Amino acid sequence: MMGQPRGWRPTRVQALWMIGLGASCYGLISPVMKTAFAQGYTMEGVTAAQYFVALLFWAVAGLAVRTGNRPKGREMIQLFMLGLIGSGGTTVLYYRSLIHLPASLAIVLLFQFTWITILLEVVLERKPLTARRWQALLMILLGTGLAVGLLHDQWEGGISWVAAAMALGGAVTYSILLYGTGRIAVQTSPVRRSLFMSLGSGVPILLTTPLTAYYTAPSMAGLYGWGVLVALLAQITPPLLFAVAIPAVGGGAAAVLGSMELPVAVVAAALILKEPVGWDRWLGVALILAGVIWSERVNRRGRESPGT
């Protein structure tokens, strides 16, 4: 098991649940953002508002929480860069790709993070890739295609290869986030880790947000109301859960559990947005869940069953 900060340490099963919960929060972002758009708020405005809310939260939390080790100078820089590339880079690249790509294609490209993260572990750490993990990845990728409706999307008008490259870039940066979270400054306080990552994530977000996003919102109170909700789902709950849980299980397992984002997004779209969900999308959800269970089946001692 990898290094953990002093204090409470989750078991493997607890860590898997925490990662699944964090990924599920990400799955709720899409219907929440669409609801905000329907009320006249822009992607740039809500994104900037949620960043300021999250930064304020982590700044206050960092001052209030005095337990745990503080990151050292080099670790501060590493966490800042992880936030800049992993969190901020994913937000900017994926959201920008959605402007020019069908959502179904964009999310399929983003979900390549599942195998990219595992590939990072295989190449950089020479970790063996079990047959069960291969089988789970195939189930998840197939389920992703079904869940986003690839059977009936025609993508009329062609595909922007620049936007497709941006979506794939988002998959790479998200993989870096999952991989790095399990290895950088793992002995320090999760709150302080999240603070420096939040500082870094703001750089690409603020640089790509036009000034008009701050004063054209229907209501500033409403804008920051949505900002609070999105911040909780994107930059507060998942980073804290990941900071505690990923060091206990590794980036590969986190990548598999991260696929829980899509089933939650599909269910939320059906319940919150009242979007029609066909049999193929429900089958895709079932395949993703089956892949997660198959990959992370554990025995009573909290480890993978023999023969995997």
mmCIF file of C-alpha atoms in Angstrom:
data_model
loop_
_atom_site.group_PDB
_atom_site.id
_atom_site.type_symbol
_atom_site.label_atom_id
_atom_site.label_comp_id
_atom_site.label_asym_id
_atom_site.label_seq_id
_atom_site.Cartn_x
_atom_site.Cartn_y
_atom_site.Cartn_z
ATOM 1 C CA MET A 1 0.000 0.000 0.000
ATOM 2 C CA MET A 2 1.237 3.468 -0.853
ATOM 3 C CA GLY A 3 2.068 6.218 1.578
ATOM 4 C CA GLN A 4 -0.733 7.795 3.554
ATOM 5 C CA PRO A 5 -0.855 10.896 5.707
ATOM 6 C CA ARG A 6 -0.875 10.351 9.434
ATOM 7 C CA GLY A 7 -4.220 9.870 11.075
ATOM 8 C CA TRP A 8 -7.179 7.922 9.761
ATOM 9 C CA ARG A 9 -6.417 5.669 6.825
ATOM 10 C CA PRO A 10 -9.175 4.135 4.725
ATOM 11 C CA THR A 11 -9.249 0.431 4.021
ATOM 12 C CA ARG A 12 -9.170 -0.599 0.366
ATOM 13 C CA VAL A 13 -12.932 -1.073 0.291
ATOM 14 C CA GLN A 14 -13.530 2.305 1.952
ATOM 15 C CA ALA A 15 -11.127 3.972 -0.505
ATOM 16 C CA LEU A 16 -12.937 2.430 -3.475
ATOM 17 C CA TRP A 17 -16.268 3.764 -2.197
ATOM 18 C CA MET A 18 -14.753 7.212 -1.705
ATOM 19 C CA ILE A 19 -13.388 7.288 -5.260
ATOM 20 C CA GLY A 20 -16.735 6.105 -6.606
ATOM 21 C CA LEU A 21 -18.500 8.870 -4.680
ATOM 22 C CA GLY A 22 -16.076 11.503 -5.972
ATOM 23 C CA ALA A 23 -16.571 10.312 -9.560
ATOM 24 C CA SER A 24 -20.340 10.337 -9.037
ATOM 25 C CA CYS A 25 -20.118 14.011 -8.077
ATOM 26 C CA TYR A 26 -18.488 14.694 -11.426
ATOM 27 C CA GLY A 27 -21.384 12.886 -13.089
ATOM 28 C CA LEU A 28 -23.848 15.405 -11.651
ATOM 29 C CA ILE A 29 -22.024 18.400 -13.110
ATOM 30 C CA SER A 30 -23.435 18.043 -16.622
ATOM 31 C CA PRO A 31 -27.159 18.233 -15.698
ATOM 32 C CA VAL A 32 -26.445 20.992 -13.171
ATOM 33 C CA MET A 33 -24.568 23.037 -15.792
ATOM 34 C CA LYS A 34 -27.325 22.499 -18.363
ATOM 35 C CA THR A 35 -29.885 23.740 -15.850
ATOM 36 C CA ALA A 36 -27.786 26.850 -15.252
ATOM 37 C CA PHE A 37 -27.469 27.422 -19.010
ATOM 38 C CA ALA A 38 -31.244 27.201 -19.350
ATOM 39 C CA GLN A 39 -31.491 30.107 -16.888
ATOM 40 C CA GLY A 40 -29.195 32.291 -18.990
ATOM 41 C CA TYR A 41 -25.814 31.646 -17.359
ATOM 42 C CA THR A 42 -22.765 30.895 -19.504
ATOM 43 C CA MET A 43 -20.228 28.101 -19.223
ATOM 44 C CA GLU A 44 -17.409 30.605 -18.681
ATOM 45 C CA GLY A 45 -19.313 32.495 -15.987
ATOM 46 C CA VAL A 46 -20.267 29.420 -13.969
ATOM 47 C CA THR A 47 -16.775 27.938 -14.357
ATOM 48 C CA ALA A 48 -15.102 31.114 -13.079
ATOM 49 C CA ALA A 49 -17.584 31.466 -10.209
ATOM 50 C CA GLN A 50 -17.086 27.886 -9.053
ATOM 51 C CA TYR A 51 -13.325 28.381 -9.096
ATOM 52 C CA PHE A 52 -13.470 31.466 -6.854
ATOM 53 C CA VAL A 53 -15.833 29.662 -4.462
ATOM 54 C CA ALA A 54 -13.553 26.620 -4.314
ATOM 55 C CA LEU A 55 -10.427 28.728 -3.813
ATOM 56 C CA LEU A 56 -12.077 30.603 -0.927
ATOM 57 C CA PHE A 57 -13.177 27.326 0.636
ATOM 58 C CA TRP A 58 -9.727 25.754 0.484
ATOM 59 C CA ALA A 59 -8.048 28.929 1.741
ATOM 60 C CA VAL A 60 -10.310 29.009 4.810
ATOM 61 C CA ALA A 61 -10.003 25.259 5.320
ATOM 62 C CA GLY A 62 -6.232 25.481 5.048
ATOM 63 C CA LEU A 63 -6.130 28.079 7.820
ATOM 64 C CA ALA A 64 -8.628 26.235 10.008
ATOM 65 C CA VAL A 65 -7.140 22.735 9.735
ATOM 66 C CA ARG A 66 -3.859 22.641 11.614
ATOM 67 C CA THR A 67 -3.397 18.881 11.777
ATOM 68 C CA GLY A 68 -1.275 16.907 9.354
ATOM 69 C CA ASN A 69 2.044 17.606 7.700
ATOM 70 C CA ARG A 70 2.596 20.709 5.623
ATOM 71 C CA PRO A 71 3.854 20.270 2.048
ATOM 72 C CA LYS A 72 7.472 21.251 1.512
ATOM 73 C CA GLY A 73 8.634 23.780 -1.059
ATOM 74 C CA ARG A 74 9.155 21.275 -3.860
ATOM 75 C CA GLU A 75 5.891 19.533 -3.030
ATOM 76 C CA MET A 76 4.019 22.844 -3.188
ATOM 77 C CA ILE A 77 5.278 23.370 -6.725
ATOM 78 C CA GLN A 78 4.393 19.800 -7.700
ATOM 79 C CA LEU A 79 0.861 20.143 -6.313
ATOM 80 C CA PHE A 80 0.435 23.504 -8.041
ATOM 81 C CA MET A 81 1.498 22.005 -11.371
ATOM 82 C CA LEU A 82 -0.731 18.954 -10.834
ATOM 83 C CA GLY A 83 -3.687 21.274 -10.310
ATOM 84 C CA LEU A 84 -2.713 23.407 -13.316
ATOM 85 C CA ILE A 85 -2.275 20.482 -15.717
ATOM 86 C CA GLY A 86 -4.580 17.857 -14.232
ATOM 87 C CA SER A 87 -7.593 19.773 -12.969
ATOM 88 C CA GLY A 88 -7.439 23.102 -14.789
ATOM 89 C CA GLY A 89 -6.220 21.545 -18.027
ATOM 90 C CA THR A 90 -9.024 18.988 -18.058
ATOM 91 C CA THR A 91 -11.668 21.635 -17.370
ATOM 92 C CA VAL A 92 -10.502 23.928 -20.168
ATOM 93 C CA LEU A 93 -9.769 21.269 -22.803
ATOM 94 C CA TYR A 94 -12.925 19.221 -22.291
ATOM 95 C CA TYR A 95 -15.327 22.153 -21.949
ATOM 96 C CA ARG A 96 -13.839 23.806 -25.055
ATOM 97 C CA SER A 97 -14.153 20.592 -27.054
ATOM 98 C CA LEU A 98 -17.871 20.502 -26.246
ATOM 99 C CA ILE A 99 -18.351 23.732 -28.211
ATOM 100 C CA HIS A 100 -17.407 22.003 -31.482
ATOM 101 C CA LEU A 101 -18.102 18.303 -30.823
ATOM 102 C CA PRO A 102 -21.294 16.362 -30.134
ATOM 103 C CA ALA A 103 -21.414 15.681 -26.398
ATOM 104 C CA SER A 104 -21.545 11.926 -27.027
ATOM 105 C CA LEU A 105 -18.307 11.924 -29.019
ATOM 106 C CA ALA A 106 -16.553 14.283 -26.606
ATOM 107 C CA ILE A 107 -17.289 12.113 -23.597
ATOM 108 C CA VAL A 108 -16.160 8.964 -25.399
ATOM 109 C CA LEU A 109 -12.832 10.653 -26.120
ATOM 110 C CA LEU A 110 -12.561 11.906 -22.528
ATOM 111 C CA PHE A 111 -13.225 8.430 -21.158
ATOM 112 C CA GLN A 112 -10.021 7.185 -22.718
ATOM 113 C CA PHE A 113 -8.537 8.229 -19.356
ATOM 114 C CA THR A 114 -9.449 4.760 -18.076
ATOM 115 C CA TRP A 115 -6.794 2.950 -20.094
ATOM 116 C CA ILE A 116 -4.364 5.896 -20.255
ATOM 117 C CA THR A 117 -4.081 6.018 -16.442
ATOM 118 C CA ILE A 118 -3.525 2.276 -16.242
ATOM 119 C CA LEU A 119 -0.959 2.534 -19.057
ATOM 120 C CA LEU A 120 0.927 5.130 -17.001
ATOM 121 C CA GLU A 121 1.169 2.656 -14.132
ATOM 122 C CA VAL A 122 2.272 -0.161 -16.445
ATOM 123 C CA VAL A 123 4.968 1.916 -18.169
ATOM 124 C CA LEU A 124 6.248 4.054 -15.283
ATOM 125 C CA GLU A 125 5.998 1.475 -12.495
ATOM 126 C CA ARG A 126 6.099 -1.771 -14.469
ATOM 127 C CA LYS A 127 2.899 -2.937 -12.849
ATOM 128 C CA PRO A 128 1.464 -6.086 -14.429
ATOM 129 C CA LEU A 129 -1.945 -5.686 -16.058
ATOM 130 C CA THR A 130 -4.171 -8.548 -14.981
ATOM 131 C CA ALA A 131 -6.580 -10.333 -17.289
ATOM 132 C CA ARG A 132 -9.455 -9.149 -15.113
ATOM 133 C CA ARG A 133 -8.412 -5.504 -15.533
ATOM 134 C CA TRP A 134 -8.242 -5.929 -19.328
ATOM 135 C CA GLN A 135 -11.705 -7.474 -19.346
ATOM 136 C CA ALA A 136 -13.062 -4.684 -17.150
ATOM 137 C CA LEU A 137 -11.596 -1.997 -19.418
ATOM 138 C CA LEU A 138 -13.227 -3.544 -22.491
ATOM 139 C CA MET A 139 -16.570 -3.676 -20.679
ATOM 140 C CA ILE A 140 -16.252 -0.047 -19.575
ATOM 141 C CA LEU A 141 -15.266 1.248 -23.016
ATOM 142 C CA LEU A 142 -18.069 -0.687 -24.703
ATOM 143 C CA GLY A 143 -20.499 0.490 -22.050
ATOM 144 C CA THR A 144 -19.332 4.080 -22.551
ATOM 145 C CA GLY A 145 -20.117 3.907 -26.262
ATOM 146 C CA LEU A 146 -23.614 2.583 -25.576
ATOM 147 C CA ALA A 147 -24.303 4.934 -22.662
ATOM 148 C CA VAL A 148 -23.606 8.063 -24.707
ATOM 149 C CA GLY A 149 -25.794 6.880 -27.594
ATOM 150 C CA LEU A 150 -23.215 6.081 -30.265
ATOM 151 C CA LEU A 151 -25.700 3.729 -31.954
ATOM 152 C CA HIS A 152 -27.939 6.599 -33.019
ATOM 153 C CA ASP A 153 -25.600 9.621 -33.204
ATOM 154 C CA GLN A 154 -24.682 10.513 -36.807
ATOM 155 C CA TRP A 155 -22.522 13.613 -36.204
ATOM 156 C CA GLU A 156 -23.802 15.520 -39.193
ATOM 157 C CA GLY A 157 -21.553 18.207 -40.630
ATOM 158 C CA GLY A 158 -18.289 16.394 -39.950
ATOM 159 C CA ILE A 159 -15.968 16.358 -36.975
ATOM 160 C CA SER A 160 -13.532 19.042 -35.870
ATOM 161 C CA TRP A 161 -10.233 17.232 -35.449
ATOM 162 C CA VAL A 162 -8.863 20.116 -33.403
ATOM 163 C CA ALA A 163 -11.759 19.733 -30.947
ATOM 164 C CA ALA A 164 -11.290 15.948 -30.956
ATOM 165 C CA ALA A 165 -7.621 16.463 -30.092
ATOM 166 C CA MET A 166 -8.665 18.770 -27.250
ATOM 167 C CA ALA A 167 -11.022 16.128 -25.846
ATOM 168 C CA LEU A 168 -8.264 13.518 -26.020
ATOM 169 C CA GLY A 169 -5.942 16.020 -24.382
ATOM 170 C CA GLY A 170 -8.500 16.286 -21.593
ATOM 171 C CA ALA A 171 -8.311 12.509 -21.186
ATOM 172 C CA VAL A 172 -4.524 12.728 -20.850
ATOM 173 C CA THR A 173 -4.627 15.568 -18.314
ATOM 174 C CA TYR A 174 -7.294 13.781 -16.259
ATOM 175 C CA SER A 175 -5.105 10.676 -16.268
ATOM 176 C CA ILE A 176 -2.216 12.791 -14.984
ATOM 177 C CA LEU A 177 -4.497 14.086 -12.218
ATOM 178 C CA LEU A 178 -5.487 10.576 -11.108
ATOM 179 C CA TYR A 179 -1.944 9.250 -11.336
ATOM 180 C CA GLY A 180 -0.307 12.216 -9.629
ATOM 181 C CA THR A 181 -2.850 12.412 -6.798
ATOM 182 C CA GLY A 182 -1.739 8.987 -5.622
ATOM 183 C CA ARG A 183 1.961 9.871 -5.627
ATOM 184 C CA ILE A 184 2.643 13.549 -4.951
ATOM 185 C CA ALA A 185 2.956 14.726 -1.329
ATOM 186 C CA VAL A 186 0.828 11.836 -0.037
ATOM 187 C CA GLN A 187 2.193 12.284 3.487
ATOM 188 C CA THR A 188 0.769 15.787 3.788
ATOM 189 C CA SER A 189 -2.682 17.003 4.814
ATOM 190 C CA PRO A 190 -5.337 16.358 2.123
ATOM 191 C CA VAL A 191 -6.737 19.833 2.773
ATOM 192 C CA ARG A 192 -3.414 21.540 2.137
ATOM 193 C CA ARG A 193 -2.809 19.380 -0.920
ATOM 194 C CA SER A 194 -6.182 20.428 -2.313
ATOM 195 C CA LEU A 195 -5.440 24.104 -1.606
ATOM 196 C CA PHE A 196 -2.275 24.167 -3.724
ATOM 197 C CA MET A 197 -3.930 22.118 -6.464
ATOM 198 C CA SER A 198 -6.833 24.575 -6.477
ATOM 199 C CA LEU A 199 -4.407 27.482 -6.875
ATOM 200 C CA GLY A 200 -2.866 25.781 -9.887
ATOM 201 C CA SER A 201 -6.167 24.849 -11.527
ATOM 202 C CA GLY A 202 -7.211 28.493 -11.628
ATOM 203 C CA VAL A 203 -4.439 29.533 -14.036
ATOM 204 C CA PRO A 204 -5.850 27.987 -17.253
ATOM 205 C CA ILE A 205 -9.438 28.673 -16.153
ATOM 206 C CA LEU A 206 -8.880 32.387 -15.585
ATOM 207 C CA LEU A 207 -6.687 32.836 -18.667
ATOM 208 C CA THR A 208 -9.408 31.389 -20.926
ATOM 209 C CA THR A 209 -12.391 33.158 -19.330
ATOM 210 C CA PRO A 210 -13.420 36.411 -21.081
ATOM 211 C CA LEU A 211 -14.104 39.409 -18.862
ATOM 212 C CA THR A 212 -17.667 39.595 -20.186
ATOM 213 C CA ALA A 213 -18.454 36.404 -18.281
ATOM 214 C CA TYR A 214 -18.272 38.353 -15.015
ATOM 215 C CA TYR A 215 -20.735 41.134 -15.753
ATOM 216 C CA THR A 216 -23.249 39.706 -18.263
ATOM 217 C CA ALA A 217 -24.807 37.129 -15.936
ATOM 218 C CA PRO A 218 -28.564 37.521 -15.284
ATOM 219 C CA SER A 219 -27.810 37.804 -11.567
ATOM 220 C CA MET A 220 -24.524 37.828 -9.676
ATOM 221 C CA ALA A 221 -26.212 36.182 -6.695
ATOM 222 C CA GLY A 222 -27.569 33.494 -8.987
ATOM 223 C CA LEU A 223 -24.198 33.087 -10.710
ATOM 224 C CA TYR A 224 -22.409 32.464 -7.438
ATOM 225 C CA GLY A 225 -25.253 30.261 -6.237
ATOM 226 C CA TRP A 226 -24.556 27.988 -9.180
ATOM 227 C CA GLY A 227 -20.861 28.473 -8.496
ATOM 228 C CA VAL A 228 -21.257 27.081 -4.976
ATOM 229 C CA LEU A 229 -23.111 24.003 -6.231
ATOM 230 C CA VAL A 230 -20.668 23.272 -9.050
ATOM 231 C CA ALA A 231 -17.685 23.908 -6.759
ATOM 232 C CA LEU A 232 -18.995 21.314 -4.309
ATOM 233 C CA LEU A 233 -19.402 18.797 -7.130
ATOM 234 C CA ALA A 234 -16.178 19.567 -8.987
ATOM 235 C CA GLN A 235 -13.466 21.191 -6.878
ATOM 236 C CA ILE A 236 -14.269 20.470 -3.254
ATOM 237 C CA THR A 237 -15.776 17.010 -2.687
ATOM 238 C CA PRO A 238 -13.945 14.945 -5.371
ATOM 239 C CA PRO A 239 -10.440 16.385 -4.756
ATOM 240 C CA LEU A 240 -10.743 15.807 -1.004
ATOM 241 C CA LEU A 241 -12.014 12.245 -1.445
ATOM 242 C CA PHE A 242 -9.378 11.495 -4.081
ATOM 243 C CA ALA A 243 -6.578 12.957 -1.951
ATOM 244 C CA VAL A 244 -7.475 10.578 0.870
ATOM 245 C CA ALA A 245 -8.420 7.496 -1.144
ATOM 246 C CA ILE A 246 -6.228 7.280 -4.262
ATOM 247 C CA PRO A 247 -2.934 6.794 -2.347
ATOM 248 C CA ALA A 248 -4.526 3.692 -0.802
ATOM 249 C CA VAL A 249 -5.418 1.980 -4.085
ATOM 250 C CA GLY A 250 -3.408 3.583 -6.893
ATOM 251 C CA GLY A 251 -4.274 5.481 -10.049
ATOM 252 C CA GLY A 252 -5.258 2.383 -12.031
ATOM 253 C CA ALA A 253 -8.037 1.430 -9.667
ATOM 254 C CA ALA A 254 -9.064 5.084 -9.460
ATOM 255 C CA ALA A 255 -9.378 5.196 -13.254
ATOM 256 C CA VAL A 256 -11.734 2.221 -13.245
ATOM 257 C CA LEU A 257 -13.820 3.653 -10.411
ATOM 258 C CA GLY A 258 -13.766 7.024 -12.168
ATOM 259 C CA SER A 259 -15.995 5.556 -14.868
ATOM 260 C CA MET A 260 -18.859 5.785 -12.354
ATOM 261 C CA GLU A 261 -19.180 9.369 -13.557
ATOM 262 C CA LEU A 262 -21.010 8.356 -16.730
ATOM 263 C CA PRO A 263 -23.749 6.127 -15.223
ATOM 264 C CA VAL A 264 -24.538 8.872 -12.716
ATOM 265 C CA ALA A 265 -24.677 11.432 -15.531
ATOM 266 C CA VAL A 266 -27.104 9.270 -17.521
ATOM 267 C CA VAL A 267 -29.385 8.655 -14.531
ATOM 268 C CA ALA A 268 -29.267 12.341 -13.551
ATOM 269 C CA ALA A 269 -30.137 13.381 -17.105
ATOM 270 C CA ALA A 270 -33.187 11.130 -16.984
ATOM 271 C CA LEU A 271 -34.338 12.246 -13.530
ATOM 272 C CA ILE A 272 -33.350 15.931 -13.485
ATOM 273 C CA LEU A 273 -33.480 16.985 -17.133
ATOM 274 C CA LYS A 274 -36.192 14.493 -18.122
ATOM 275 C CA GLU A 275 -34.128 13.436 -21.123
ATOM 276 C CA PRO A 276 -35.281 10.236 -22.872
ATOM 277 C CA VAL A 277 -32.911 7.344 -22.195
ATOM 278 C CA GLY A 278 -33.159 4.372 -24.555
ATOM 279 C CA TRP A 279 -32.412 0.732 -23.911
ATOM 280 C CA ASP A 280 -28.908 1.041 -25.375
ATOM 281 C CA ARG A 281 -27.914 3.728 -22.869
ATOM 282 C CA TRP A 282 -29.229 1.694 -19.929
ATOM 283 C CA LEU A 283 -27.319 -1.325 -21.264
ATOM 284 C CA GLY A 284 -24.211 0.836 -21.401
ATOM 285 C CA VAL A 285 -24.721 1.891 -17.789
ATOM 286 C CA ALA A 286 -25.079 -1.759 -16.775
ATOM 287 C CA LEU A 287 -21.866 -2.698 -18.627
ATOM 288 C CA ILE A 288 -19.887 0.090 -16.943
ATOM 289 C CA LEU A 289 -21.108 -0.948 -13.507
ATOM 290 C CA ALA A 290 -20.325 -4.586 -14.305
ATOM 291 C CA GLY A 291 -16.828 -3.614 -15.424
ATOM 292 C CA VAL A 292 -16.199 -1.713 -12.200
ATOM 293 C CA ILE A 293 -17.414 -4.627 -10.080
ATOM 294 C CA TRP A 294 -15.436 -7.160 -12.102
ATOM 295 C CA SER A 295 -12.217 -5.168 -11.848
ATOM 296 C CA GLU A 296 -12.445 -4.371 -8.153
ATOM 297 C CA ARG A 297 -13.971 -7.536 -6.732
ATOM 298 C CA VAL A 298 -12.339 -7.985 -3.372
ATOM 299 C CA ASN A 299 -12.248 -10.706 -0.773
ATOM 300 C CA ARG A 300 -12.856 -10.337 2.931
ATOM 301 C CA ARG A 301 -9.332 -9.072 3.507
ATOM 302 C CA GLY A 302 -9.946 -6.154 1.138
ATOM 303 C CA ARG A 303 -7.686 -7.448 -1.620
ATOM 304 C CA GLU A 304 -8.412 -8.767 -5.092
ATOM 305 C CA SER A 305 -9.490 -12.362 -5.216
ATOM 306 C CA PRO A 306 -6.880 -14.931 -6.182
ATOM 307 C CA GLY A 307 -6.468 -15.724 -9.828
ATOM 308 C CA THR A 308 -6.991 -12.205 -11.144
#
